[in-house]
């Protein structure tokens, strides 16, 4: 094979064209044959909140053998705050369900297996069976080890202190006194007028006994009592209560005259405005004027001044407590706040709140006034950007003196 190249030279005469031959350069393309192996992927228990450590399977939306598409909901998981749908990140076939409905698994643990094709379904099911059977088998060998370690360690033979010269250990001041009074400090008993004992008590050296384990206080069982296990939300509330004890707090109280607030509420109640919306709006406007109350300090080294005013409101739901957040409460009017609050309460009671709807609060309200409670101590929720919480009591008629000493009855709320 030859290639053609043309060269030209410039001269006074006509251009001369020459035909030359040169070795051909051949370019070859190396193709690699890639093969894609079928995979068995694990569906993991997701972390649906920053405080979630385990989740409970509420229900499987899909069954074994169903074909799944990426982004499709597969299972409903109960976190410590809400029930949420878990989607698949891959296409495939739900080959095996590892954690059935009603059972719990730690975050990151596999709860199901996804096969890429039908050829891997049996292998996936065998893998699920092996993983479920390996847990009891791994726990069994630990029993003999525990039994073997049960006997108490034997005491070492007694060591008797031999008679002979003994070295006295004394302080410099004791030595000074002994020198002044010409007392042999090596014989303390004689110096003190105590007759030496006839026999020397042997010193026994024994193996140190293992420290006794801390006993958990046992509560007496009441006959006929029913034991109900805690739900995931119960566990989260209990954990938050314990963690709140480590947060340094101080409490202040202030009476508020609510005659104007009651009059405003009477006007807007028929238009759908709730008392929670009024309290949240009033708190948000006050926080805008006092941003330090909207700040928080977590590490003891710096303050975080929040640019947004998000009012979290404690709500009791079936099985626990949650704090839906009215975001940017200072920028919304009363009607929008009321509509937003109704939506949040409905989602909270159906356990459908998203994480940003309950963990983004910068200030918290807790209202028990509707139950006739005058005052109470609210607990600052840990794990949020909240630096303060306001406990709202009931508004009741109270005799209040004016500056001249005359009494009049006014509606008063203790916060």
XYZ file of C-alpha atoms in Angstrom:
415
model
C 0.000 0.000 0.000
C 1.314 3.391 -0.976
C 0.278 6.879 -0.062
C 0.579 9.918 -2.279
C 2.370 13.091 -1.229
C 2.874 16.185 -3.326
C 5.816 18.617 -3.004
C 6.276 21.898 -4.816
C 9.262 24.165 -5.392
C 9.176 27.796 -6.388
C 11.489 28.854 -9.203
C 11.516 31.124 -12.134
C 10.214 28.358 -14.310
C 6.962 26.457 -14.010
C 6.368 24.591 -10.827
C 7.655 21.049 -10.855
C 5.418 18.423 -9.294
C 6.937 15.148 -8.176
C 5.264 11.941 -7.237
C 6.906 10.266 -4.298
C 6.022 7.259 -2.289
C 6.282 6.853 1.473
C 5.386 4.087 3.853
C 1.729 4.062 4.728
C 0.690 4.760 8.306
C -2.122 2.538 9.413
C -4.252 3.413 12.479
C -5.878 0.485 14.225
C -8.699 0.829 16.775
C -8.541 -1.534 19.687
C -11.982 -2.463 20.892
C -12.582 -3.978 24.269
C -15.505 -6.187 24.894
C -17.114 -5.195 28.174
C -19.473 -7.451 30.017
C -21.922 -6.293 32.630
C -22.482 -8.773 35.391
C -25.899 -9.003 36.910
C -26.072 -7.708 40.470
C -27.994 -8.328 43.661
C -28.420 -5.027 45.442
C -29.440 -4.476 49.043
C -32.230 -2.130 50.105
C -30.955 -0.484 53.285
C -32.808 0.988 56.231
C -32.449 4.739 55.591
C -31.771 7.448 58.154
C -34.930 9.537 57.891
C -33.854 12.038 60.550
C -30.699 13.160 62.312
C -31.724 11.381 65.524
C -32.910 8.125 63.981
C -30.939 5.011 64.961
C -33.379 2.332 63.874
C -36.599 2.090 61.930
C -39.681 -0.098 61.982
C -41.251 -1.591 58.876
C -44.854 -0.391 58.785
C -45.792 -2.076 55.513
C -44.270 -3.314 52.278
C -45.872 -1.559 49.331
C -44.369 -4.104 46.934
C -44.288 -7.875 47.236
C -41.581 -10.382 46.408
C -41.354 -10.856 42.663
C -42.653 -7.387 41.758
C -40.753 -5.463 39.102
C -39.526 -2.112 40.422
C -38.545 1.072 38.647
C -36.076 3.645 39.902
C -37.789 6.164 42.196
C -40.742 3.906 42.941
C -41.920 3.558 46.551
C -41.174 0.124 47.973
C -41.747 0.181 51.732
C -43.171 2.422 54.472
C -40.784 2.946 57.388
C -41.662 4.359 60.799
C -38.922 6.663 62.016
C -38.716 8.342 65.395
C -40.880 11.184 64.084
C -42.997 10.095 61.118
C -43.878 7.368 58.630
C -42.196 7.821 55.268
C -42.124 6.001 51.957
C -38.745 4.591 50.952
C -37.935 4.595 47.248
C -35.629 2.350 45.278
C -32.593 3.818 43.558
C -32.356 1.075 40.912
C -34.485 -0.868 38.467
C -34.939 -4.517 39.246
C -37.030 -7.217 40.870
C -37.820 -7.360 44.583
C -36.330 -10.796 45.132
C -36.488 -11.114 48.919
C -37.855 -9.268 51.933
C -35.308 -9.508 54.744
C -37.182 -7.565 57.457
C -40.929 -8.295 57.510
C -43.693 -5.915 58.537
C -43.796 -5.012 62.199
C -40.107 -5.667 62.845
C -37.290 -3.162 63.310
C -33.772 -2.859 61.938
C -30.882 -0.469 62.643
C -30.047 2.286 60.196
C -27.906 0.916 57.365
C -29.028 -2.698 57.782
C -30.409 -4.497 54.700
C -34.189 -4.838 54.734
C -34.639 -6.281 51.247
C -32.766 -7.604 48.201
C -33.165 -6.349 44.659
C -32.249 -8.640 41.755
C -31.273 -7.249 38.379
C -32.917 -10.067 36.432
C -34.971 -13.199 37.051
C -31.829 -15.334 36.897
C -30.604 -13.865 40.193
C -33.834 -14.258 42.170
C -32.961 -17.658 43.608
C -29.461 -16.509 44.518
C -30.900 -13.448 46.247
C -33.353 -15.552 48.242
C -30.568 -17.910 49.276
C -28.525 -14.897 50.367
C -31.447 -13.589 52.431
C -31.948 -16.982 54.060
C -28.242 -17.248 54.870
C -28.128 -13.770 56.413
C -31.210 -14.399 58.555
C -29.879 -17.748 59.737
C -26.384 -16.510 60.527
C -27.519 -14.298 63.421
C -28.677 -17.102 65.764
C -25.775 -19.312 64.727
C -23.279 -16.594 65.591
C -24.845 -16.081 68.997
C -24.766 -19.788 69.933
C -20.981 -20.266 70.365
C -20.853 -17.432 72.872
C -22.792 -19.473 75.450
C -20.039 -22.005 76.301
C -17.550 -19.174 76.571
C -19.731 -17.488 79.139
C -20.074 -20.736 81.081
C -16.335 -21.299 81.009
C -15.690 -17.921 82.508
C -18.163 -18.468 85.321
C -15.837 -20.089 87.934
C -14.267 -17.522 90.200
C -10.478 -17.190 89.981
C -8.631 -19.141 92.646
C -6.834 -17.154 95.296
C -3.079 -17.236 95.205
C -1.312 -18.855 98.155
C -0.868 -16.688 101.202
C 2.408 -14.846 101.495
C 3.705 -14.470 105.024
C 5.837 -11.491 105.808
C 9.153 -12.771 107.119
C 10.566 -11.503 110.377
C 13.532 -9.209 110.004
C 14.462 -5.608 109.688
C 11.621 -3.414 108.504
C 11.988 -0.102 106.769
C 10.010 2.660 108.373
C 8.204 5.146 106.193
C 7.735 8.538 107.813
C 7.296 12.176 106.924
C 10.106 14.722 107.288
C 8.321 16.362 110.207
C 8.023 12.998 112.009
C 11.717 12.403 111.471
C 12.473 15.856 112.899
C 10.389 15.164 116.011
C 12.004 11.769 116.474
C 15.425 13.334 116.261
C 14.530 16.031 118.768
C 13.182 13.534 121.289
C 15.844 10.925 120.473
C 13.296 8.309 119.493
C 14.085 5.409 117.214
C 11.563 5.950 114.504
C 11.919 2.384 113.248
C 10.186 1.129 116.344
C 7.002 3.162 116.415
C 5.172 0.804 118.718
C 7.884 0.981 121.349
C 8.095 4.762 121.047
C 4.342 5.029 121.583
C 4.453 2.751 124.611
C 2.669 -0.107 122.886
C 3.975 -3.614 123.473
C 4.902 -5.344 120.277
C 2.618 -8.180 119.243
C 3.891 -11.710 119.791
C 3.003 -12.922 116.364
C 3.026 -11.290 113.003
C -0.206 -11.485 111.109
C 0.416 -12.989 107.717
C -0.454 -10.859 104.739
C -2.553 -12.731 102.211
C -2.381 -11.683 98.590
C -5.337 -12.872 96.553
C -6.304 -12.392 92.973
C -8.353 -9.285 92.521
C -12.012 -10.098 92.198
C -13.754 -8.731 89.128
C -15.755 -5.593 89.827
C -19.378 -6.276 90.475
C -21.666 -5.279 87.660
C -24.010 -2.410 88.327
C -27.372 -3.839 89.171
C -30.375 -2.446 87.396
C -33.125 -1.636 89.888
C -35.890 -4.166 89.531
C -39.442 -2.924 89.828
C -41.986 -5.123 91.519
C -44.521 -6.429 89.052
C -48.117 -5.604 89.855
C -50.422 -8.598 89.372
C -52.615 -8.211 86.329
C -50.483 -5.443 84.768
C -50.177 -5.324 81.002
C -46.779 -4.617 79.448
C -46.924 -2.594 76.229
C -43.644 -2.131 74.306
C -42.636 1.400 73.405
C -43.090 2.581 69.855
C -40.279 4.160 67.899
C -41.640 7.610 68.705
C -41.918 6.740 72.411
C -38.233 5.819 72.366
C -37.323 9.068 70.628
C -39.325 11.161 73.115
C -37.721 9.321 76.034
C -34.257 9.886 74.548
C -34.951 13.608 74.047
C -36.180 13.927 77.628
C -32.958 12.412 78.949
C -30.760 14.555 76.681
C -32.611 17.713 77.704
C -31.351 17.218 81.273
C -27.812 17.979 80.094
C -28.806 21.346 78.567
C -28.140 24.283 80.937
C -31.326 26.319 81.131
C -32.910 29.036 83.237
C -36.571 30.013 83.413
C -38.293 33.366 83.628
C -41.998 34.166 83.876
C -44.022 37.208 82.950
C -47.760 37.981 83.157
C -49.366 39.241 79.958
C -52.682 41.069 79.770
C -54.615 39.454 76.938
C -57.722 41.632 76.633
C -56.531 43.056 73.297
C -55.466 39.593 72.117
C -58.833 38.112 73.053
C -60.657 40.907 71.218
C -58.554 40.351 68.082
C -59.099 36.598 68.229
C -62.858 37.102 68.484
C -62.761 39.109 65.241
C -60.613 36.753 63.141
C -61.718 33.378 64.538
C -64.623 33.157 62.117
C -62.177 33.592 59.225
C -60.206 30.491 60.168
C -57.447 32.095 62.208
C -56.317 29.921 65.106
C -54.907 30.974 68.482
C -51.668 29.137 67.619
C -51.273 31.355 64.555
C -51.776 34.459 66.690
C -49.229 33.313 69.280
C -46.719 32.286 66.599
C -47.086 35.617 64.807
C -46.689 37.587 68.037
C -43.604 35.580 69.006
C -42.091 35.994 65.534
C -42.543 39.774 65.597
C -40.910 39.937 69.039
C -38.001 37.759 67.867
C -37.432 40.096 64.916
C -36.846 42.895 67.416
C -34.720 40.721 69.739
C -32.613 38.420 67.502
C -30.490 37.209 70.422
C -33.487 35.194 71.658
C -33.672 33.588 68.215
C -30.026 32.530 68.488
C -28.545 29.359 69.962
C -25.285 28.140 71.441
C -24.456 24.451 70.987
C -20.744 23.928 71.544
C -20.118 26.617 74.157
C -17.676 28.382 71.820
C -19.896 30.426 69.520
C -23.412 31.751 69.026
C -25.496 30.989 65.960
C -27.752 33.860 64.910
C -30.458 32.401 62.703
C -31.439 34.430 59.671
C -34.909 32.868 59.591
C -37.563 32.918 62.283
C -39.089 29.453 62.324
C -41.614 28.839 65.090
C -41.867 25.209 66.196
C -45.069 24.332 68.050
C -45.377 21.238 70.235
C -48.260 18.985 69.190
C -49.450 15.854 70.960
C -50.260 13.050 68.542
C -51.261 9.450 69.019
C -48.209 7.796 70.496
C -45.947 10.756 71.139
C -45.095 14.396 70.653
C -43.766 16.309 67.660
C -42.958 19.936 66.843
C -44.165 21.036 63.379
C -42.441 24.209 62.227
C -44.032 27.368 60.858
C -41.166 28.596 58.711
C -40.644 32.347 58.203
C -43.509 33.103 60.579
C -42.562 36.780 60.667
C -43.125 37.139 56.918
C -46.523 35.423 56.658
C -49.862 36.978 57.554
C -52.290 35.433 60.011
C -54.396 33.744 57.348
C -51.480 32.044 55.625
C -50.061 30.996 58.993
C -53.390 29.431 59.967
C -53.682 27.515 56.700
C -50.094 26.342 56.972
C -50.641 25.257 60.563
C -53.716 23.195 59.671
C -51.741 21.416 56.944
C -48.879 20.673 59.329
C -51.197 19.295 62.021
C -52.911 16.994 59.516
C -49.561 15.706 58.281
C -48.308 15.275 61.841
C -51.311 13.208 62.916
C -51.021 11.032 59.827
C -47.243 10.784 60.443
C -46.386 12.218 57.044
C -44.196 15.168 58.055
C -40.945 15.575 56.164
C -37.760 16.092 58.230
C -37.462 19.793 57.365
C -41.007 20.291 58.627
C -40.189 19.300 62.205
C -36.451 19.839 62.780
C -35.871 23.366 61.453
C -37.308 25.389 64.330
C -35.419 28.336 65.820
C -37.910 29.046 68.626
C -40.484 26.753 70.226
C -43.984 27.297 71.597
C -45.744 24.897 73.940
C -49.377 25.745 74.672
C -51.432 24.003 77.356
C -53.835 26.884 77.907
C -56.666 25.070 76.133
C -56.623 22.527 78.985
C -56.949 25.198 81.663
C -53.298 24.921 82.745
C -52.105 28.132 84.417
C -48.354 27.529 84.219
C -45.898 24.745 83.493
C -42.221 24.225 82.722
C -41.613 23.430 79.067
C -38.649 21.258 78.071
C -36.246 22.659 75.501
C -36.082 20.149 72.620
C -32.498 19.011 71.949
C -30.975 18.538 68.511
C -32.472 21.678 66.958
C -31.381 25.260 66.446
C -33.789 26.402 69.154
C -32.277 28.410 71.939
C -35.514 29.109 73.814
C -39.013 27.768 74.394
C -42.091 29.593 75.652
C -44.695 27.828 77.789
C -48.135 29.369 77.273
C -50.787 28.996 79.969
C -54.476 29.790 80.068
C -55.816 33.344 80.028
C -58.014 33.897 83.071
C -59.771 36.881 84.692
C -57.458 38.290 87.362
C -57.774 41.295 89.686
C -55.015 43.715 88.679
C -54.214 46.998 90.485
C -53.490 50.127 88.529
C -50.945 52.837 89.392
C -53.382 54.516 91.763
C -54.054 51.306 93.680
C -57.522 50.648 92.262
C -58.308 47.087 91.230
C -59.924 45.996 88.021
C -60.496 42.558 86.532
C -58.449 41.845 83.431
C -57.605 38.745 81.431
C -54.087 37.621 82.306
C -51.846 34.928 80.864
C -48.740 33.607 82.565
C -45.813 32.885 80.224
